[in-house]
Amino acid sequence: MENKLLAAALWYARHDWYIFPLKPRRKEPLPGTHGVKDATNDEKQIQAWWEEHPNANIGGACGPSKITVIDIDGDKGGADSWAELRASYTIDDKTPTSLTAT
């Protein structure tokens, strides 16, 4: 049976994103780890992490991955602010997005 979290973590690494394991279904690093300081795109390390913690959530390190993340809190007016930013900077619908649980 394929581990979808491991498959996703490896996909990110293959696209030069630096990732690290988090507590399952949480945003906190696994106990005994150093969180973002452990971030890597080394597939062997990622494989080892998810073999030991198959339900670990995936954290991403934006700096070394050379990505920018915009966190939109829809219940706090974020959707309106995002619409203004999109219009001002001509950000199109091809921008990758992610929805997290509330």
Coordinates of C-alpha atoms in Angstrom, one line a residue:
M1 CA 0.0 0.0 0.0
E2 CA 1.4 3.4 -1.0
N3 CA 2.0 6.0 1.6
K4 CA 0.5 9.2 0.1
L5 CA 2.3 11.4 2.5
L6 CA 5.7 9.9 1.6
A7 CA 4.8 10.1 -2.1
A8 CA 3.9 13.8 -1.7
A9 CA 7.1 14.5 0.3
L10 CA 9.2 12.9 -2.4
W11 CA 7.4 14.8 -5.1
Y12 CA 8.2 18.1 -3.3
A13 CA 11.9 17.1 -3.0
R14 CA 12.1 16.2 -6.7
H15 CA 10.9 19.7 -7.4
D16 CA 13.7 21.1 -5.2
W17 CA 11.5 21.9 -2.2
Y18 CA 13.0 21.4 1.2
I19 CA 10.7 19.6 3.5
F20 CA 10.7 18.2 7.1
P21 CA 8.3 16.0 9.1
L22 CA 5.6 17.4 11.4
K23 CA 3.3 15.8 14.0
P24 CA 0.4 14.0 12.2
R25 CA -2.3 16.4 11.2
R26 CA -0.5 19.3 12.9
K27 CA 1.9 22.1 12.1
E28 CA 4.4 21.4 14.9
P29 CA 7.7 19.5 14.3
L30 CA 7.9 15.9 15.5
P31 CA 9.3 15.5 19.0
G32 CA 13.1 15.2 18.9
T33 CA 13.5 17.0 15.6
H34 CA 14.6 20.6 14.8
G35 CA 11.7 21.5 12.6
V36 CA 12.6 23.8 9.7
K37 CA 16.3 23.5 10.6
D38 CA 16.1 19.8 9.5
A39 CA 14.6 20.6 6.1
T40 CA 16.1 18.8 3.2
N41 CA 15.4 17.6 -0.4
D42 CA 17.5 14.5 0.1
E43 CA 15.2 11.6 -0.9
K44 CA 17.0 9.0 1.3
Q45 CA 16.5 11.2 4.4
I46 CA 12.8 11.8 3.5
Q47 CA 12.3 8.1 3.0
A48 CA 13.8 7.3 6.4
W49 CA 11.6 9.9 8.1
W50 CA 8.4 8.6 6.6
E51 CA 9.3 5.0 7.2
E52 CA 9.7 5.8 10.9
H53 CA 6.7 8.2 11.0
P54 CA 4.3 7.1 8.2
N55 CA 1.6 9.5 9.3
A56 CA 3.8 12.6 9.7
N57 CA 2.5 15.8 8.1
I58 CA 4.8 17.6 5.7
G59 CA 6.4 20.9 6.5
G60 CA 8.1 23.1 3.9
A61 CA 11.0 25.5 4.3
C62 CA 10.3 28.4 2.0
G63 CA 13.7 30.1 2.0
P64 CA 15.8 27.2 0.7
S65 CA 12.9 26.1 -1.5
K66 CA 12.8 29.5 -3.1
I67 CA 9.1 29.8 -2.7
T68 CA 6.7 32.4 -1.2
V69 CA 3.7 31.4 0.7
I70 CA 0.7 33.6 1.4
D71 CA -1.5 32.5 4.3
I72 CA -5.1 33.6 3.8
D73 CA -7.4 33.6 6.7
G74 CA -10.8 33.8 5.0
D75 CA -12.7 34.4 8.2
K76 CA -10.6 37.5 8.9
G77 CA -11.0 39.3 5.5
G78 CA -8.1 37.5 3.9
A79 CA -10.1 36.6 0.8
D80 CA -10.8 40.2 0.0
S81 CA -7.1 41.1 0.6
W82 CA -6.0 38.2 -1.7
A83 CA -8.4 39.4 -4.4
E84 CA -6.8 42.9 -4.2
L85 CA -3.2 41.4 -4.4
R86 CA -4.2 39.3 -7.3
A87 CA -5.5 42.2 -9.2
S88 CA -2.6 44.5 -8.3
Y89 CA 0.1 42.0 -9.3
T90 CA -1.8 40.1 -12.0
I91 CA -1.4 36.8 -10.2
D92 CA -3.3 34.2 -12.3
D93 CA -5.2 31.0 -11.4
K94 CA -2.1 28.9 -12.2
T95 CA -0.6 29.9 -8.8
P96 CA -0.4 26.7 -6.7
T97 CA -2.8 26.8 -3.8
S98 CA -3.6 24.6 -0.8
L99 CA -6.5 24.4 1.6
T100 CA -5.9 23.4 5.2
A101 CA -8.4 22.1 7.7
T102 CA -10.1 24.6 9.9

